[in-house]
C-alpha cells in the first residue's frame, strides 16, 4: 500500500457525517437531476465542514452506497453540470494531487459567508419605509408611501435582521455556533423563497425567532436542528413534534416583536 493510499484512508477515517443532510428545494425539485444525484448532494451536505467543503473521495461514496466509482463520478458530474457543486483539487509542491474539495455552490455558505459575530458591531433596524420630509403634499405622500411600502415588501431582506438578533441575544455562545445558527437560518430563508413563500416583514422574522426560543428554550444546537428539519421537509415554520403539518405558514402576530 503506497503513501497516497494511506493518506486517503487517513483522511477518510476522519470523515464524520453530520446528523442532518440538507437538500435545498432548488435541488430536490430539479426534474433534470437524477434522484441518486440528489441523494449524493445530501450526503455531501452532511459531510461539509465548517469551511464549507467536503473531502470524501469517489471510492468513499461508492462504498457507502454500494455502487461503482463510475456511478459516483457520473452523479458528481450531473451535480457539477447543473451548477450545484464545485470540485477543486489541492496539489503539493511537486504537482501531485493530495486531496479534492467539493463545495456546495447552492449552499447558503457561499451567499452568506462566515461572520465574525464577536468583533463586528451589529446594526439596528427600524420599521417603516424611507420618509421624505421635504414633500408635504398629502396626496403625493400617500401614493409615494404606498409605492415605497410595496417596494420595501418585495425587496425585504431578512438575513440582516437575523444577524442582528444573533448578535444581541447569543453573546455567550461561541462564534462557530453563532455562524452555524446563521447559516441554518439562511438555508431556511432560501427554501422559503424557492417555495415562493418568502419572508416579507420584520414581523415574520420576529415570529420565527421567538418561536425558535420558545420551542428550544434558547438551545442553539436544537434551533439548528429544527431549522434544518423544516428546510429538508419544505415547511414554512419550525416544529418540535413529529406530526408537523407540511405547509403551515408562520404566524406573524403570535409573538412579541424584537
mmCIF file of C-alpha atoms in Angstrom:
data_model
loop_
_atom_site.group_PDB
_atom_site.id
_atom_site.type_symbol
_atom_site.label_atom_id
_atom_site.label_comp_id
_atom_site.label_asym_id
_atom_site.label_seq_id
_atom_site.Cartn_x
_atom_site.Cartn_y
_atom_site.Cartn_z
ATOM 1 C CA UNK A 1 0.000 0.000 0.000
ATOM 2 C CA UNK A 2 1.577 3.322 -1.121
ATOM 3 C CA UNK A 3 1.758 6.589 0.789
ATOM 4 C CA UNK A 4 -1.037 8.211 -1.237
ATOM 5 C CA UNK A 5 -3.428 5.369 -0.393
ATOM 6 C CA UNK A 6 -2.528 5.645 3.293
ATOM 7 C CA UNK A 7 -3.112 9.383 3.150
ATOM 8 C CA UNK A 8 -6.551 8.994 1.562
ATOM 9 C CA UNK A 9 -7.583 6.343 4.102
ATOM 10 C CA UNK A 10 -6.314 8.525 6.924
ATOM 11 C CA UNK A 11 -8.358 11.474 5.673
ATOM 12 C CA UNK A 12 -11.496 9.393 5.246
ATOM 13 C CA UNK A 13 -11.115 7.826 8.676
ATOM 14 C CA UNK A 14 -11.758 11.331 9.970
ATOM 15 C CA UNK A 15 -14.926 11.764 7.878
ATOM 16 C CA UNK A 16 -17.855 12.143 10.231
ATOM 17 C CA UNK A 17 -21.196 12.937 8.595
ATOM 18 C CA UNK A 18 -23.427 15.449 10.317
ATOM 19 C CA UNK A 19 -26.758 14.383 11.762
ATOM 20 C CA UNK A 20 -28.722 16.137 9.025
ATOM 21 C CA UNK A 21 -28.417 16.038 5.248
ATOM 22 C CA UNK A 22 -29.820 19.208 3.733
ATOM 23 C CA UNK A 23 -31.119 19.208 0.144
ATOM 24 C CA UNK A 24 -32.445 22.650 -0.867
ATOM 25 C CA UNK A 25 -35.727 22.786 -2.764
ATOM 26 C CA UNK A 26 -33.871 24.016 -5.847
ATOM 27 C CA UNK A 27 -32.030 20.692 -5.946
ATOM 28 C CA UNK A 28 -34.944 18.496 -4.796
ATOM 29 C CA UNK A 29 -37.317 19.738 -7.490
ATOM 30 C CA UNK A 30 -34.837 19.774 -10.378
ATOM 31 C CA UNK A 31 -36.521 17.360 -12.799
ATOM 32 C CA UNK A 32 -33.384 17.084 -14.928
ATOM 33 C CA UNK A 33 -31.335 15.785 -11.985
ATOM 34 C CA UNK A 34 -31.399 12.026 -11.198
ATOM 35 C CA UNK A 35 -32.727 11.118 -7.757
ATOM 36 C CA UNK A 36 -29.473 9.389 -6.808
ATOM 37 C CA UNK A 37 -27.550 12.558 -7.590
ATOM 38 C CA UNK A 38 -29.891 14.469 -5.276
ATOM 39 C CA UNK A 39 -29.207 11.911 -2.547
ATOM 40 C CA UNK A 40 -25.476 12.310 -3.138
ATOM 41 C CA UNK A 41 -25.869 16.080 -2.772
ATOM 42 C CA UNK A 42 -27.494 15.473 0.610
ATOM 43 C CA UNK A 43 -24.633 13.218 1.693
ATOM 44 C CA UNK A 44 -22.116 15.864 0.674
ATOM 45 C CA UNK A 45 -24.038 18.434 2.717
ATOM 46 C CA UNK A 46 -23.842 16.139 5.749
ATOM 47 C CA UNK A 47 -20.070 15.850 5.290
ATOM 48 C CA UNK A 48 -19.477 19.544 4.667
ATOM 49 C CA UNK A 49 -17.312 21.045 7.386
ATOM 50 C CA UNK A 50 -17.250 24.498 8.954
ATOM 51 C CA UNK A 51 -15.328 25.905 5.968
ATOM 52 C CA UNK A 52 -17.987 24.731 3.540
ATOM 53 C CA UNK A 53 -16.094 21.823 1.952
ATOM 54 C CA UNK A 54 -16.337 18.036 1.757
ATOM 55 C CA UNK A 55 -13.156 15.983 1.239
ATOM 56 C CA UNK A 56 -14.591 12.481 0.680
ATOM 57 C CA UNK A 57 -13.396 10.552 -2.398
ATOM 58 C CA UNK A 58 -15.449 8.784 -5.078
ATOM 59 C CA UNK A 59 -14.382 5.484 -3.550
ATOM 60 C CA UNK A 60 -15.787 6.562 -0.177
ATOM 61 C CA UNK A 61 -19.207 7.349 -1.697
ATOM 62 C CA UNK A 62 -19.153 4.131 -3.753
ATOM 63 C CA UNK A 63 -18.542 2.022 -0.648
ATOM 64 C CA UNK A 64 -21.155 3.976 1.290
ATOM 65 C CA UNK A 65 -23.918 3.397 -1.252
ATOM 66 C CA UNK A 66 -22.796 0.045 -2.634
ATOM 67 C CA UNK A 67 -22.281 1.276 -6.190
ATOM 68 C CA UNK A 68 -19.346 1.674 -8.570
ATOM 69 C CA UNK A 69 -16.877 4.546 -8.604
ATOM 70 C CA UNK A 70 -18.015 5.267 -12.146
ATOM 71 C CA UNK A 71 -21.591 5.732 -10.947
ATOM 72 C CA UNK A 72 -20.439 8.220 -8.323
ATOM 73 C CA UNK A 73 -18.355 10.063 -10.915
ATOM 74 C CA UNK A 74 -21.391 10.393 -13.194
ATOM 75 C CA UNK A 75 -23.580 11.665 -10.358
ATOM 76 C CA UNK A 76 -20.973 14.230 -9.348
ATOM 77 C CA UNK A 77 -20.740 15.249 -12.991
ATOM 78 C CA UNK A 78 -24.506 15.769 -13.101
ATOM 79 C CA UNK A 79 -24.377 17.909 -9.961
ATOM 80 C CA UNK A 80 -21.476 19.963 -11.283
ATOM 81 C CA UNK A 81 -23.079 20.409 -14.701
ATOM 82 C CA UNK A 82 -26.247 21.691 -13.010
ATOM 83 C CA UNK A 83 -24.155 24.144 -11.000
ATOM 84 C CA UNK A 84 -24.890 22.605 -7.608
ATOM 85 C CA UNK A 85 -21.318 21.684 -6.686
ATOM 86 C CA UNK A 86 -17.783 22.828 -7.470
ATOM 87 C CA UNK A 87 -14.821 20.429 -7.363
ATOM 88 C CA UNK A 88 -11.341 21.716 -6.577
ATOM 89 C CA UNK A 89 -8.039 19.814 -6.477
ATOM 90 C CA UNK A 90 -5.294 20.577 -3.956
ATOM 91 C CA UNK A 91 -1.749 19.839 -5.092
ATOM 92 C CA UNK A 92 1.562 19.675 -3.263
ATOM 93 C CA UNK A 93 4.819 21.347 -4.295
ATOM 94 C CA UNK A 94 5.541 18.596 -6.817
ATOM 95 C CA UNK A 95 2.194 18.969 -8.547
ATOM 96 C CA UNK A 96 0.748 15.767 -7.086
ATOM 97 C CA UNK A 97 -2.922 15.862 -6.152
ATOM 98 C CA UNK A 98 -3.189 15.408 -2.384
ATOM 99 C CA UNK A 99 -6.926 15.783 -1.947
ATOM 100 C CA UNK A 100 -10.123 17.053 -3.544
ATOM 101 C CA UNK A 101 -12.563 19.580 -2.191
ATOM 102 C CA UNK A 102 -16.261 19.506 -3.059
ATOM 103 C CA UNK A 103 -18.045 22.768 -2.422
ATOM 104 C CA UNK A 104 -21.841 23.118 -2.413
ATOM 105 C CA UNK A 105 -22.379 26.080 -4.713
ATOM 106 C CA UNK A 106 -26.113 26.123 -3.925
ATOM 107 C CA UNK A 107 -25.361 26.115 -0.212
ATOM 108 C CA UNK A 108 -26.011 29.392 1.551
ATOM 109 C CA UNK A 109 -22.461 29.129 2.909
ATOM 110 C CA UNK A 110 -21.427 30.884 -0.309
ATOM 111 C CA UNK A 111 -24.112 33.546 -0.377
ATOM 112 C CA UNK A 112 -23.666 34.144 3.363
ATOM 113 C CA UNK A 113 -20.005 33.770 4.322
ATOM 114 C CA UNK A 114 -18.967 33.237 7.912
ATOM 115 C CA UNK A 115 -19.328 36.353 10.012
ATOM 116 C CA UNK A 116 -17.188 37.495 12.895
ATOM 117 C CA UNK A 117 -20.006 37.768 15.411
ATOM 118 C CA UNK A 118 -17.608 38.543 18.246
ATOM 119 C CA UNK A 119 -15.984 41.719 16.918
ATOM 120 C CA UNK A 120 -18.115 43.270 14.184
ATOM 121 C CA UNK A 121 -20.584 45.797 15.626
ATOM 122 C CA UNK A 122 -24.183 44.939 14.893
ATOM 123 C CA UNK A 123 -26.635 47.363 13.319
ATOM 124 C CA UNK A 124 -30.070 48.443 14.428
ATOM 125 C CA UNK A 125 -33.069 48.364 12.115
ATOM 126 C CA UNK A 126 -36.363 50.172 12.283
ATOM 127 C CA UNK A 127 -39.718 49.517 10.672
ATOM 128 C CA UNK A 128 -41.223 51.753 8.036
ATOM 129 C CA UNK A 129 -40.170 52.962 4.610
ATOM 130 C CA UNK A 130 -37.924 55.881 3.707
ATOM 131 C CA UNK A 131 -39.612 59.146 4.620
ATOM 132 C CA UNK A 132 -39.276 62.262 2.507
ATOM 133 C CA UNK A 133 -39.739 65.217 4.863
ATOM 134 C CA UNK A 134 -39.357 67.732 2.042
ATOM 135 C CA UNK A 135 -42.569 66.638 0.311
ATOM 136 C CA UNK A 136 -45.603 67.943 2.230
ATOM 137 C CA UNK A 137 -48.285 67.173 -0.339
ATOM 138 C CA UNK A 138 -50.676 64.739 1.417
ATOM 139 C CA UNK A 139 -51.933 63.065 -1.738
ATOM 140 C CA UNK A 140 -48.455 62.663 -3.206
ATOM 141 C CA UNK A 141 -47.114 61.458 0.137
ATOM 142 C CA UNK A 142 -49.823 58.792 0.395
ATOM 143 C CA UNK A 143 -49.163 57.499 -3.111
ATOM 144 C CA UNK A 144 -45.425 57.633 -2.616
ATOM 145 C CA UNK A 145 -45.669 55.838 0.727
ATOM 146 C CA UNK A 146 -47.795 53.083 -0.797
ATOM 147 C CA UNK A 147 -45.237 52.591 -3.568
ATOM 148 C CA UNK A 148 -42.372 52.626 -1.081
ATOM 149 C CA UNK A 149 -44.111 50.099 1.176
ATOM 150 C CA UNK A 150 -44.782 47.799 -1.774
ATOM 151 C CA UNK A 151 -41.194 48.108 -2.976
ATOM 152 C CA UNK A 152 -39.857 47.534 0.544
ATOM 153 C CA UNK A 153 -42.006 44.420 0.975
ATOM 154 C CA UNK A 154 -40.841 42.986 -2.337
ATOM 155 C CA UNK A 155 -37.171 43.704 -1.622
ATOM 156 C CA UNK A 156 -37.241 42.803 2.096
ATOM 157 C CA UNK A 157 -34.049 41.069 3.217
ATOM 158 C CA UNK A 158 -34.497 39.075 6.450
ATOM 159 C CA UNK A 159 -30.865 37.980 6.950
ATOM 160 C CA UNK A 160 -29.584 41.306 8.375
ATOM 161 C CA UNK A 161 -32.335 41.090 10.997
ATOM 162 C CA UNK A 162 -31.393 37.507 11.862
ATOM 163 C CA UNK A 163 -27.747 38.539 12.126
ATOM 164 C CA UNK A 164 -28.692 41.383 14.447
ATOM 165 C CA UNK A 165 -30.836 39.012 16.555
ATOM 166 C CA UNK A 166 -27.977 36.533 16.951
ATOM 167 C CA UNK A 167 -25.530 39.285 17.919
ATOM 168 C CA UNK A 168 -27.772 40.721 20.613
ATOM 169 C CA UNK A 169 -29.127 37.522 22.125
ATOM 170 C CA UNK A 170 -26.291 34.984 21.988
ATOM 171 C CA UNK A 171 -23.252 36.885 23.194
ATOM 172 C CA UNK A 172 -22.282 33.965 25.428
ATOM 173 C CA UNK A 173 -22.194 31.412 22.563
ATOM 174 C CA UNK A 174 -19.045 30.506 20.576
ATOM 175 C CA UNK A 175 -18.649 32.299 17.237
ATOM 176 C CA UNK A 176 -18.708 28.961 15.403
ATOM 177 C CA UNK A 177 -22.073 28.113 16.944
ATOM 178 C CA UNK A 178 -23.492 31.531 16.050
ATOM 179 C CA UNK A 179 -22.344 31.068 12.459
ATOM 180 C CA UNK A 180 -23.978 27.657 12.277
ATOM 181 C CA UNK A 181 -27.246 29.133 13.507
ATOM 182 C CA UNK A 182 -26.959 31.994 10.995
ATOM 183 C CA UNK A 183 -26.379 29.585 8.095
ATOM 184 C CA UNK A 184 -29.262 27.355 9.217
ATOM 185 C CA UNK A 185 -31.497 30.437 9.147
ATOM 186 C CA UNK A 186 -30.131 31.331 5.697
ATOM 187 C CA UNK A 187 -30.964 27.837 4.414
ATOM 188 C CA UNK A 188 -34.480 28.169 5.818
ATOM 189 C CA UNK A 189 -34.966 31.602 4.216
ATOM 190 C CA UNK A 190 -33.596 30.343 0.891
ATOM 191 C CA UNK A 191 -36.022 27.431 0.967
ATOM 192 C CA UNK A 192 -38.966 29.764 1.653
ATOM 193 C CA UNK A 193 -38.010 31.787 -1.437
ATOM 194 C CA UNK A 194 -37.791 28.624 -3.535
ATOM 195 C CA UNK A 195 -41.249 27.606 -2.307
ATOM 196 C CA UNK A 196 -42.492 31.069 -3.362
ATOM 197 C CA UNK A 197 -43.318 31.850 0.264
ATOM 198 C CA UNK A 198 -40.580 34.354 1.153
ATOM 199 C CA UNK A 199 -40.396 36.136 4.474
ATOM 200 C CA UNK A 200 -41.633 39.659 3.709
ATOM 201 C CA UNK A 201 -41.677 41.518 7.000
ATOM 202 C CA UNK A 202 -39.938 42.164 10.271
ATOM 203 C CA UNK A 203 -42.964 40.610 11.979
ATOM 204 C CA UNK A 204 -42.290 37.310 10.188
ATOM 205 C CA UNK A 205 -38.657 37.382 11.306
ATOM 206 C CA UNK A 206 -39.730 38.187 14.864
ATOM 207 C CA UNK A 207 -42.255 35.351 14.895
ATOM 208 C CA UNK A 208 -39.675 32.806 13.772
ATOM 209 C CA UNK A 209 -37.031 33.985 16.245
ATOM 210 C CA UNK A 210 -39.419 33.884 19.187
ATOM 211 C CA UNK A 211 -40.833 30.535 18.098
ATOM 212 C CA UNK A 212 -37.329 29.083 17.992
ATOM 213 C CA UNK A 213 -36.627 30.339 21.515
ATOM 214 C CA UNK A 214 -39.981 29.053 22.763
ATOM 215 C CA UNK A 215 -39.538 25.565 21.300
ATOM 216 C CA UNK A 216 -35.897 25.094 22.324
ATOM 217 C CA UNK A 217 -35.502 27.176 25.492
ATOM 218 C CA UNK A 218 -32.771 29.098 23.604
ATOM 219 C CA UNK A 219 -30.724 25.941 22.920
ATOM 220 C CA UNK A 220 -28.824 26.963 19.751
ATOM 221 C CA UNK A 221 -27.961 23.384 18.755
ATOM 222 C CA UNK A 222 -31.639 22.451 18.936
ATOM 223 C CA UNK A 223 -32.579 25.574 16.955
ATOM 224 C CA UNK A 224 -30.267 24.477 14.149
ATOM 225 C CA UNK A 225 -31.857 21.014 14.164
ATOM 226 C CA UNK A 226 -35.392 22.422 13.938
ATOM 227 C CA UNK A 227 -34.440 24.825 11.146
ATOM 228 C CA UNK A 228 -32.725 22.141 9.077
ATOM 229 C CA UNK A 229 -35.634 19.746 9.639
ATOM 230 C CA UNK A 230 -38.022 22.439 8.373
ATOM 231 C CA UNK A 231 -35.778 23.097 5.367
ATOM 232 C CA UNK A 232 -35.498 19.415 4.460
ATOM 233 C CA UNK A 233 -39.289 18.939 4.683
ATOM 234 C CA UNK A 234 -40.194 22.165 2.915
ATOM 235 C CA UNK A 235 -42.034 23.604 5.910
ATOM 236 C CA UNK A 236 -42.761 27.314 6.244
ATOM 237 C CA UNK A 237 -42.182 27.301 10.001
ATOM 238 C CA UNK A 238 -40.383 25.208 12.623
ATOM 239 C CA UNK A 239 -41.924 22.470 14.752
ATOM 240 C CA UNK A 240 -40.772 20.385 17.693
ATOM 241 C CA UNK A 241 -43.081 17.402 17.135
ATOM 242 C CA UNK A 242 -43.049 14.663 14.516
ATOM 243 C CA UNK A 243 -46.602 15.343 13.318
ATOM 244 C CA UNK A 244 -45.988 18.850 11.982
ATOM 245 C CA UNK A 245 -48.137 19.909 9.023
ATOM 246 C CA UNK A 246 -46.233 20.092 5.759
ATOM 247 C CA UNK A 247 -47.379 23.562 4.718
ATOM 248 C CA UNK A 248 -48.232 25.564 7.822
ATOM 249 C CA UNK A 249 -47.444 29.261 7.451
ATOM 250 C CA UNK A 250 -45.582 31.331 10.022
ATOM 251 C CA UNK A 251 -47.958 33.091 12.384
ATOM 252 C CA UNK A 252 -46.803 36.714 12.191
ATOM 253 C CA UNK A 253 -48.885 38.006 15.082
ATOM 254 C CA UNK A 254 -48.464 35.475 17.848
ATOM 255 C CA UNK A 255 -45.163 36.542 19.326
ATOM 256 C CA UNK A 256 -43.672 39.710 20.788
ATOM 257 C CA UNK A 257 -41.675 41.811 18.304
ATOM 258 C CA UNK A 258 -37.889 42.096 18.515
#
